[in-house]
Amino acid sequence: MTVLNNTLTFRRGLTLKNRVIMSPMTTKMSFFDGVVTQDELNYYSLRSGEVGAVITAAANVQDGGKGWEGELSVASDKFIPSLSRLASTIKRNGTKAILQLFHAGRMTDSKVLRGVQPVSASAIAAERPDAETPRELTEDEIYHLIEDFKKATERAIKAGFDGVELHGANTYVIQQFFSPHSNRREDQWGGSLEKRFNFINQLVDGVISVVDNSNVQNFIIGYRFSPEEYEEPGIKMADTIYLVDKLADKELDYLHISLGDFKRVSVSEEYKEKSIMQYVHEKINGRLPLIGVGDVRTKEDAENTLANAELVAVGRSLIIDPHWTSKVLEGKEDTIRRVLADQDREELMIGNGMVEFLDFMMPERLR
Ligand SMILES: Cc1cc2nc3c(=O)[nH]c(=O)nc-3n(C[C@H](O)[C@H](O)[C@H](O)COP(=O)(O)O)c2cc1C
C-alpha cells in the first residue's frame, strides 16, 4: 500500500516529496481585475511547505470566463508578475505549484461579466435558480478558447509554476462541452459521446504540445473531471469511464477526480458494486497517477483514499488547519484543528468571500 510520505515522480520527471496535495480552492481574494493580493499570498504561504503540491484556485483564461468576483486571472500577459509572486510563495520547502486553468462558461452571469452575456457549448441555461441563458460559441470562438488555454499555459510556465491543471470539473466550460445537458450541438463538437469529447481532445493535445515544444523541464499537466451530473440528460458513469480511458492514453501527468466524498458510490445502477474512485482507478490501470479527494479529515481517510489513487488531495481540512499534513505525517493527529471558529479567521487568512463559500460547503464545521 502507498504510504503518505512516499515520493512520486510524474511522466515529465517532476518529483513530489509526499502524496498530499492541497486541493484547488477558490479564495475570492484577488483584486477586481484578477491580480493576486498580499492577503492571498499570505493565505497560500501559510499552507505551503508541507504538502507535496498546491493546486491554486481556478484562474480564468479569458475575460468572458470569469465566474465570480475576487477570482484569479491568467487571461493576459499583464498577470505574469503577480502570478510569479504566487508561484514563488507556494514553492517553499520543496512544495510544487500548480496553476488551475478554467473558464466558467454558463456558470457565471452578465453582472460578473460587466454586461456581457455568458457563453457555452449551447444556448442552454444551467439548472439553478436565476441562471442566465448563455450564447452558443461559434466555431471560431471555440478554437480561440483552446488557444487561450494554451496561452495561459505559456504564462504559467513564464511565471515559474511547476504545472497546470485543466479544470474539466465542477460544471465549468470544459465539462459543459462533455455534458449532454449543456452541449446540444450537431456539428463536430457535439451530437454523440465521441463528438462531445472533441473539445477536451483538442484542448488537451494543444496544451501538451505547448509544454512539450517549450524549453521547460519537469512541468506537470493535470486534468480534473467530475464523474457524474444529476441533470437529465447529464454525464453518467459510463461517459466518465469513456473519458478516463481516452485521457489515460494521453501524455498527461495525472488525472484528478472531483468528489465531495472519496467513498462515494455512483447513482448509476450498473456501477454500484464499488466506489466511483475504484471504478475510475481500475479503468486507468496504472497508465498515469490518479488524485483522489473528498472529505479527507484523518490519516486513515487519506490512507483509504490511496487504496484507489496514487495521490490524495485535501481541501477543507487544510483551510481549517494549515499544518494538517505535518501533523498527520508526524503522528500528531490529536493536535489537528477540526472546527473553524470565527475568531480564528484572521490567523488563518480566510476572507469574507471564502467564508460564504465555506458556509455552503461545510456548515457543520463552522462555529
Ligand atoms: C472554498 C472552496 C473553494 C473551492 N474552489 C475550487 C476550485 O477553484 N477549483 C476546483 O477544482 N475545486 C474547488 N473546490 C473543491 C475542492 O477542490 C475539493 O474537491 C472539495 O472541497 C472536496 O475536498 P475536501 O473535502 O477535502 O474539501 C473548492 C472547495 C471549497 C471548499
PDB file of N, CA, C and O in Angstrom, residues 202-255:
ATOM      1  N   GLN A 202      -9.041  18.096 -28.260  1.00  0.00           N
ATOM      2  CA  GLN A 202      -8.202  19.121 -28.906  1.00  0.00           C
ATOM      3  C   GLN A 202      -7.543  20.030 -27.871  1.00  0.00           C
ATOM      4  O   GLN A 202      -6.401  20.460 -28.039  1.00  0.00           O
ATOM      5  N   LEU A 203      -8.257  20.301 -26.788  1.00  0.00           N
ATOM      6  CA  LEU A 203      -7.705  21.149 -25.725  1.00  0.00           C
ATOM      7  C   LEU A 203      -6.482  20.482 -25.075  1.00  0.00           C
ATOM      8  O   LEU A 203      -5.414  21.094 -24.927  1.00  0.00           O
ATOM      9  N   VAL A 204      -6.644  19.232 -24.698  1.00  0.00           N
ATOM     10  CA  VAL A 204      -5.548  18.514 -24.021  1.00  0.00           C
ATOM     11  C   VAL A 204      -4.352  18.382 -24.963  1.00  0.00           C
ATOM     12  O   VAL A 204      -3.208  18.664 -24.579  1.00  0.00           O
ATOM     13  N   ASP A 205      -4.605  18.013 -26.209  1.00  0.00           N
ATOM     14  CA  ASP A 205      -3.489  17.874 -27.159  1.00  0.00           C
ATOM     15  C   ASP A 205      -2.786  19.224 -27.351  1.00  0.00           C
ATOM     16  O   ASP A 205      -1.555  19.288 -27.459  1.00  0.00           O
ATOM     17  N   GLY A 206      -3.580  20.301 -27.402  1.00  0.00           N
ATOM     18  CA  GLY A 206      -2.999  21.637 -27.590  1.00  0.00           C
ATOM     19  C   GLY A 206      -2.107  22.031 -26.427  1.00  0.00           C
ATOM     20  O   GLY A 206      -0.980  22.529 -26.626  1.00  0.00           O
ATOM     21  N   VAL A 207      -2.570  21.800 -25.218  1.00  0.00           N
ATOM     22  CA  VAL A 207      -1.780  22.177 -24.038  1.00  0.00           C
ATOM     23  C   VAL A 207      -0.521  21.304 -23.943  1.00  0.00           C
ATOM     24  O   VAL A 207       0.579  21.793 -23.638  1.00  0.00           O
ATOM     25  N   ILE A 208      -0.667  20.019 -24.247  1.00  0.00           N
ATOM     26  CA  ILE A 208       0.509  19.131 -24.229  1.00  0.00           C
ATOM     27  C   ILE A 208       1.554  19.630 -25.237  1.00  0.00           C
ATOM     28  O   ILE A 208       2.753  19.682 -24.935  1.00  0.00           O
ATOM     29  N   SER A 209       1.088  20.061 -26.418  1.00  0.00           N
ATOM     30  CA  SER A 209       2.068  20.498 -27.436  1.00  0.00           C
ATOM     31  C   SER A 209       2.772  21.778 -26.984  1.00  0.00           C
ATOM     32  O   SER A 209       3.970  21.956 -27.233  1.00  0.00           O
ATOM     33  N   VAL A 210       2.057  22.665 -26.291  1.00  0.00           N
ATOM     34  CA  VAL A 210       2.696  23.894 -25.786  1.00  0.00           C
ATOM     35  C   VAL A 210       3.838  23.525 -24.825  1.00  0.00           C
ATOM     36  O   VAL A 210       4.950  24.043 -24.915  1.00  0.00           O
ATOM     37  N   VAL A 211       3.538  22.620 -23.912  1.00  0.00           N
ATOM     38  CA  VAL A 211       4.539  22.261 -22.889  1.00  0.00           C
ATOM     39  C   VAL A 211       5.715  21.526 -23.543  1.00  0.00           C
ATOM     40  O   VAL A 211       6.882  21.841 -23.284  1.00  0.00           O
ATOM     41  N   ASP A 212       5.396  20.578 -24.408  1.00  0.00           N
ATOM     42  CA  ASP A 212       6.480  19.770 -24.972  1.00  0.00           C
ATOM     43  C   ASP A 212       7.302  20.520 -26.024  1.00  0.00           C
ATOM     44  O   ASP A 212       8.432  20.135 -26.311  1.00  0.00           O
ATOM     45  N   ASN A 213       6.753  21.619 -26.553  1.00  0.00           N
ATOM     46  CA  ASN A 213       7.534  22.429 -27.503  1.00  0.00           C
ATOM     47  C   ASN A 213       8.229  23.597 -26.816  1.00  0.00           C
ATOM     48  O   ASN A 213       8.876  24.406 -27.473  1.00  0.00           O
ATOM     49  N   SER A 214       8.075  23.717 -25.506  1.00  0.00           N
ATOM     50  CA  SER A 214       8.759  24.810 -24.795  1.00  0.00           C
ATOM     51  C   SER A 214      10.054  24.243 -24.201  1.00  0.00           C
ATOM     52  O   SER A 214      10.301  23.043 -24.269  1.00  0.00           O
ATOM     53  N   ASN A 215      10.839  25.140 -23.613  1.00  0.00           N
ATOM     54  CA  ASN A 215      12.103  24.657 -23.042  1.00  0.00           C
ATOM     55  C   ASN A 215      11.961  24.204 -21.599  1.00  0.00           C
ATOM     56  O   ASN A 215      12.934  23.842 -20.966  1.00  0.00           O
ATOM     57  N   VAL A 216      10.714  24.256 -21.085  1.00  0.00           N
ATOM     58  CA  VAL A 216      10.547  23.974 -19.651  1.00  0.00           C
ATOM     59  C   VAL A 216      10.831  22.491 -19.360  1.00  0.00           C
ATOM     60  O   VAL A 216      10.506  21.609 -20.155  1.00  0.00           O
ATOM     61  N   GLN A 217      11.468  22.268 -18.226  1.00  0.00           N
ATOM     62  CA  GLN A 217      11.780  20.891 -17.804  1.00  0.00           C
ATOM     63  C   GLN A 217      10.832  20.488 -16.680  1.00  0.00           C
ATOM     64  O   GLN A 217      10.462  21.318 -15.847  1.00  0.00           O
ATOM     65  N   ASN A 218      10.483  19.227 -16.609  1.00  0.00           N
ATOM     66  CA  ASN A 218       9.757  18.672 -15.466  1.00  0.00           C
ATOM     67  C   ASN A 218       8.417  19.330 -15.182  1.00  0.00           C
ATOM     68  O   ASN A 218       8.004  19.409 -14.032  1.00  0.00           O
ATOM     69  N   PHE A 219       7.760  19.852 -16.187  1.00  0.00           N
ATOM     70  CA  PHE A 219       6.468  20.502 -15.971  1.00  0.00           C
ATOM     71  C   PHE A 219       5.375  19.429 -15.833  1.00  0.00           C
ATOM     72  O   PHE A 219       5.504  18.334 -16.370  1.00  0.00           O
ATOM     73  N   ILE A 220       4.301  19.750 -15.095  1.00  0.00           N
ATOM     74  CA  ILE A 220       3.200  18.789 -14.916  1.00  0.00           C
ATOM     75  C   ILE A 220       1.976  19.299 -15.672  1.00  0.00           C
ATOM     76  O   ILE A 220       1.635  20.477 -15.581  1.00  0.00           O
ATOM     77  N   ILE A 221       1.272  18.397 -16.363  1.00  0.00           N
ATOM     78  CA  ILE A 221      -0.034  18.743 -16.938  1.00  0.00           C
ATOM     79  C   ILE A 221      -1.058  17.773 -16.354  1.00  0.00           C
ATOM     80  O   ILE A 221      -0.975  16.562 -16.563  1.00  0.00           O
ATOM     81  N   GLY A 222      -2.000  18.334 -15.602  1.00  0.00           N
ATOM     82  CA  GLY A 222      -3.039  17.503 -14.989  1.00  0.00           C
ATOM     83  C   GLY A 222      -4.401  17.843 -15.552  1.00  0.00           C
ATOM     84  O   GLY A 222      -4.588  18.893 -16.176  1.00  0.00           O
ATOM     85  N   TYR A 223      -5.352  16.943 -15.335  1.00  0.00           N
ATOM     86  CA  TYR A 223      -6.720  17.164 -15.820  1.00  0.00           C
ATOM     87  C   TYR A 223      -7.693  16.755 -14.715  1.00  0.00           C
ATOM     88  O   TYR A 223      -7.607  15.648 -14.177  1.00  0.00           O
ATOM     89  N   ARG A 224      -8.618  17.671 -14.357  1.00  0.00           N
ATOM     90  CA  ARG A 224      -9.620  17.359 -13.325  1.00  0.00           C
ATOM     91  C   ARG A 224     -10.992  17.166 -13.957  1.00  0.00           C
ATOM     92  O   ARG A 224     -11.370  17.915 -14.860  1.00  0.00           O
ATOM     93  N   PHE A 225     -11.735  16.197 -13.458  1.00  0.00           N
ATOM     94  CA  PHE A 225     -13.081  15.924 -14.003  1.00  0.00           C
ATOM     95  C   PHE A 225     -14.040  15.569 -12.878  1.00  0.00           C
ATOM     96  O   PHE A 225     -13.640  15.081 -11.822  1.00  0.00           O
ATOM     97  N   SER A 226     -15.326  15.831 -13.128  1.00  0.00           N
ATOM     98  CA  SER A 226     -16.399  15.405 -12.218  1.00  0.00           C
ATOM     99  C   SER A 226     -17.057  14.186 -12.834  1.00  0.00           C
ATOM    100  O   SER A 226     -17.411  14.206 -14.015  1.00  0.00           O
ATOM    101  N   PRO A 227     -17.247  13.120 -12.053  1.00  0.00           N
ATOM    102  CA  PRO A 227     -17.709  11.874 -12.671  1.00  0.00           C
ATOM    103  C   PRO A 227     -19.182  11.825 -13.047  1.00  0.00           C
ATOM    104  O   PRO A 227     -19.557  11.057 -13.928  1.00  0.00           O
ATOM    105  N   GLU A 228     -20.038  12.596 -12.363  1.00  0.00           N
ATOM    106  CA  GLU A 228     -21.473  12.440 -12.629  1.00  0.00           C
ATOM    107  C   GLU A 228     -22.203  13.770 -12.540  1.00  0.00           C
ATOM    108  O   GLU A 228     -21.863  14.624 -11.731  1.00  0.00           O
ATOM    109  N   GLU A 229     -23.243  13.890 -13.366  1.00  0.00           N
ATOM    110  CA  GLU A 229     -24.170  15.016 -13.246  1.00  0.00           C
ATOM    111  C   GLU A 229     -25.554  14.466 -12.900  1.00  0.00           C
ATOM    112  O   GLU A 229     -25.890  13.355 -13.305  1.00  0.00           O
ATOM    113  N   TYR A 230     -26.324  15.270 -12.211  1.00  0.00           N
ATOM    114  CA  TYR A 230     -27.660  14.811 -11.819  1.00  0.00           C
ATOM    115  C   TYR A 230     -28.724  15.238 -12.818  1.00  0.00           C
ATOM    116  O   TYR A 230     -29.836  14.747 -12.798  1.00  0.00           O
ATOM    117  N   GLU A 231     -28.370  16.141 -13.754  1.00  0.00           N
ATOM    118  CA  GLU A 231     -29.334  16.599 -14.757  1.00  0.00           C
ATOM    119  C   GLU A 231     -29.655  15.458 -15.725  1.00  0.00           C
ATOM    120  O   GLU A 231     -28.852  14.554 -15.927  1.00  0.00           O
ATOM    121  N   GLU A 232     -30.831  15.574 -16.333  1.00  0.00           N
ATOM    122  CA  GLU A 232     -31.216  14.655 -17.416  1.00  0.00           C
ATOM    123  C   GLU A 232     -31.469  15.466 -18.673  1.00  0.00           C
ATOM    124  O   GLU A 232     -32.356  16.322 -18.640  1.00  0.00           O
ATOM    125  N   PRO A 233     -30.739  15.251 -19.757  1.00  0.00           N
ATOM    126  CA  PRO A 233     -29.598  14.347 -19.828  1.00  0.00           C
ATOM    127  C   PRO A 233     -28.419  14.928 -19.058  1.00  0.00           C
ATOM    128  O   PRO A 233     -28.391  16.134 -18.791  1.00  0.00           O
ATOM    129  N   GLY A 234     -27.454  14.089 -18.719  1.00  0.00           N
ATOM    130  CA  GLY A 234     -26.275  14.558 -17.995  1.00  0.00           C
ATOM    131  C   GLY A 234     -25.167  13.538 -18.106  1.00  0.00           C
ATOM    132  O   GLY A 234     -25.378  12.431 -18.638  1.00  0.00           O
ATOM    133  N   ILE A 235     -23.987  13.890 -17.620  1.00  0.00           N
ATOM    134  CA  ILE A 235     -22.842  12.972 -17.647  1.00  0.00           C
ATOM    135  C   ILE A 235     -23.097  11.833 -16.658  1.00  0.00           C
ATOM    136  O   ILE A 235     -23.396  12.093 -15.486  1.00  0.00           O
ATOM    137  N   LYS A 236     -23.002  10.615 -17.128  1.00  0.00           N
ATOM    138  CA  LYS A 236     -23.179   9.438 -16.263  1.00  0.00           C
ATOM    139  C   LYS A 236     -21.847   8.688 -16.168  1.00  0.00           C
ATOM    140  O   LYS A 236     -20.920   8.966 -16.923  1.00  0.00           O
ATOM    141  N   MET A 237     -21.810   7.709 -15.272  1.00  0.00           N
ATOM    142  CA  MET A 237     -20.558   6.971 -15.050  1.00  0.00           C
ATOM    143  C   MET A 237     -20.022   6.354 -16.346  1.00  0.00           C
ATOM    144  O   MET A 237     -18.809   6.352 -16.570  1.00  0.00           O
ATOM    145  N   ALA A 238     -20.911   5.865 -17.195  1.00  0.00           N
ATOM    146  CA  ALA A 238     -20.436   5.234 -18.438  1.00  0.00           C
ATOM    147  C   ALA A 238     -19.687   6.258 -19.301  1.00  0.00           C
ATOM    148  O   ALA A 238     -18.663   5.938 -19.905  1.00  0.00           O
ATOM    149  N   ASP A 239     -20.188   7.526 -19.311  1.00  0.00           N
ATOM    150  CA  ASP A 239     -19.490   8.580 -20.078  1.00  0.00           C
ATOM    151  C   ASP A 239     -18.111   8.828 -19.460  1.00  0.00           C
ATOM    152  O   ASP A 239     -17.117   9.025 -20.164  1.00  0.00           O
ATOM    153  N   THR A 240     -18.090   8.846 -18.130  1.00  0.00           N
ATOM    154  CA  THR A 240     -16.839   9.146 -17.435  1.00  0.00           C
ATOM    155  C   THR A 240     -15.802   8.049 -17.645  1.00  0.00           C
ATOM    156  O   THR A 240     -14.612   8.334 -17.796  1.00  0.00           O
ATOM    157  N   ILE A 241     -16.259   6.817 -17.682  1.00  0.00           N
ATOM    158  CA  ILE A 241     -15.324   5.712 -17.925  1.00  0.00           C
ATOM    159  C   ILE A 241     -14.710   5.861 -19.332  1.00  0.00           C
ATOM    160  O   ILE A 241     -13.515   5.668 -19.535  1.00  0.00           O
ATOM    161  N   TYR A 242     -15.526   6.299 -20.285  1.00  0.00           N
ATOM    162  CA  TYR A 242     -15.022   6.575 -21.647  1.00  0.00           C
ATOM    163  C   TYR A 242     -13.988   7.700 -21.594  1.00  0.00           C
ATOM    164  O   TYR A 242     -12.885   7.595 -22.154  1.00  0.00           O
ATOM    165  N   LEU A 243     -14.348   8.795 -20.896  1.00  0.00           N
ATOM    166  CA  LEU A 243     -13.455   9.969 -20.795  1.00  0.00           C
ATOM    167  C   LEU A 243     -12.103   9.587 -20.195  1.00  0.00           C
ATOM    168  O   LEU A 243     -11.032   9.927 -20.714  1.00  0.00           O
ATOM    169  N   VAL A 244     -12.172   8.855 -19.082  1.00  0.00           N
ATOM    170  CA  VAL A 244     -10.960   8.470 -18.364  1.00  0.00           C
ATOM    171  C   VAL A 244     -10.086   7.571 -19.238  1.00  0.00           C
ATOM    172  O   VAL A 244      -8.858   7.722 -19.283  1.00  0.00           O
ATOM    173  N   ASP A 245     -10.728   6.663 -19.952  1.00  0.00           N
ATOM    174  CA  ASP A 245      -9.980   5.759 -20.817  1.00  0.00           C
ATOM    175  C   ASP A 245      -9.240   6.544 -21.905  1.00  0.00           C
ATOM    176  O   ASP A 245      -8.058   6.296 -22.177  1.00  0.00           O
ATOM    177  N   LYS A 246      -9.924   7.519 -22.486  1.00  0.00           N
ATOM    178  CA  LYS A 246      -9.299   8.347 -23.532  1.00  0.00           C
ATOM    179  C   LYS A 246      -8.150   9.177 -22.951  1.00  0.00           C
ATOM    180  O   LYS A 246      -7.064   9.264 -23.538  1.00  0.00           O
ATOM    181  N   LEU A 247      -8.408   9.811 -21.820  1.00  0.00           N
ATOM    182  CA  LEU A 247      -7.396  10.709 -21.242  1.00  0.00           C
ATOM    183  C   LEU A 247      -6.178   9.947 -20.727  1.00  0.00           C
ATOM    184  O   LEU A 247      -5.054  10.451 -20.775  1.00  0.00           O
ATOM    185  N   ALA A 248      -6.412   8.734 -20.239  1.00  0.00           N
ATOM    186  CA  ALA A 248      -5.294   7.953 -19.682  1.00  0.00           C
ATOM    187  C   ALA A 248      -4.303   7.546 -20.775  1.00  0.00           C
ATOM    188  O   ALA A 248      -3.157   7.207 -20.486  1.00  0.00           O
ATOM    189  N   ASP A 249      -4.739   7.608 -22.040  1.00  0.00           N
ATOM    190  CA  ASP A 249      -3.830   7.286 -23.146  1.00  0.00           C
ATOM    191  C   ASP A 249      -3.042   8.502 -23.619  1.00  0.00           C
ATOM    192  O   ASP A 249      -2.206   8.392 -24.515  1.00  0.00           O
ATOM    193  N   LYS A 250      -3.335   9.666 -23.035  1.00  0.00           N
ATOM    194  CA  LYS A 250      -2.619  10.878 -23.460  1.00  0.00           C
ATOM    195  C   LYS A 250      -1.385  11.097 -22.596  1.00  0.00           C
ATOM    196  O   LYS A 250      -1.258  10.510 -21.529  1.00  0.00           O
ATOM    197  N   GLU A 251      -0.531  11.999 -23.069  1.00  0.00           N
ATOM    198  CA  GLU A 251       0.716  12.274 -22.335  1.00  0.00           C
ATOM    199  C   GLU A 251       0.456  13.280 -21.213  1.00  0.00           C
ATOM    200  O   GLU A 251       1.145  14.300 -21.100  1.00  0.00           O
ATOM    201  N   LEU A 252      -0.562  12.999 -20.410  1.00  0.00           N
ATOM    202  CA  LEU A 252      -0.841  13.825 -19.232  1.00  0.00           C
ATOM    203  C   LEU A 252      -0.023  13.286 -18.064  1.00  0.00           C
ATOM    204  O   LEU A 252       0.362  12.117 -18.049  1.00  0.00           O
ATOM    205  N   ASP A 253       0.198  14.125 -17.046  1.00  0.00           N
ATOM    206  CA  ASP A 253       0.952  13.654 -15.878  1.00  0.00           C
ATOM    207  C   ASP A 253       0.048  13.059 -14.813  1.00  0.00           C
ATOM    208  O   ASP A 253       0.479  12.232 -14.021  1.00  0.00           O
ATOM    209  N   TYR A 254      -1.197  13.539 -14.759  1.00  0.00           N
ATOM    210  CA  TYR A 254      -2.128  12.937 -13.791  1.00  0.00           C
ATOM    211  C   TYR A 254      -3.568  13.228 -14.176  1.00  0.00           C
ATOM    212  O   TYR A 254      -3.848  14.157 -14.942  1.00  0.00           O
ATOM    213  N   LEU A 255      -4.475  12.445 -13.607  1.00  0.00           N
ATOM    214  CA  LEU A 255      -5.908  12.750 -13.639  1.00  0.00           C
ATOM    215  C   LEU A 255      -6.333  13.029 -12.204  1.00  0.00           C
ATOM    216  O   LEU A 255      -5.784  12.445 -11.256  1.00  0.00           O
TER     217      LEU A 255
END
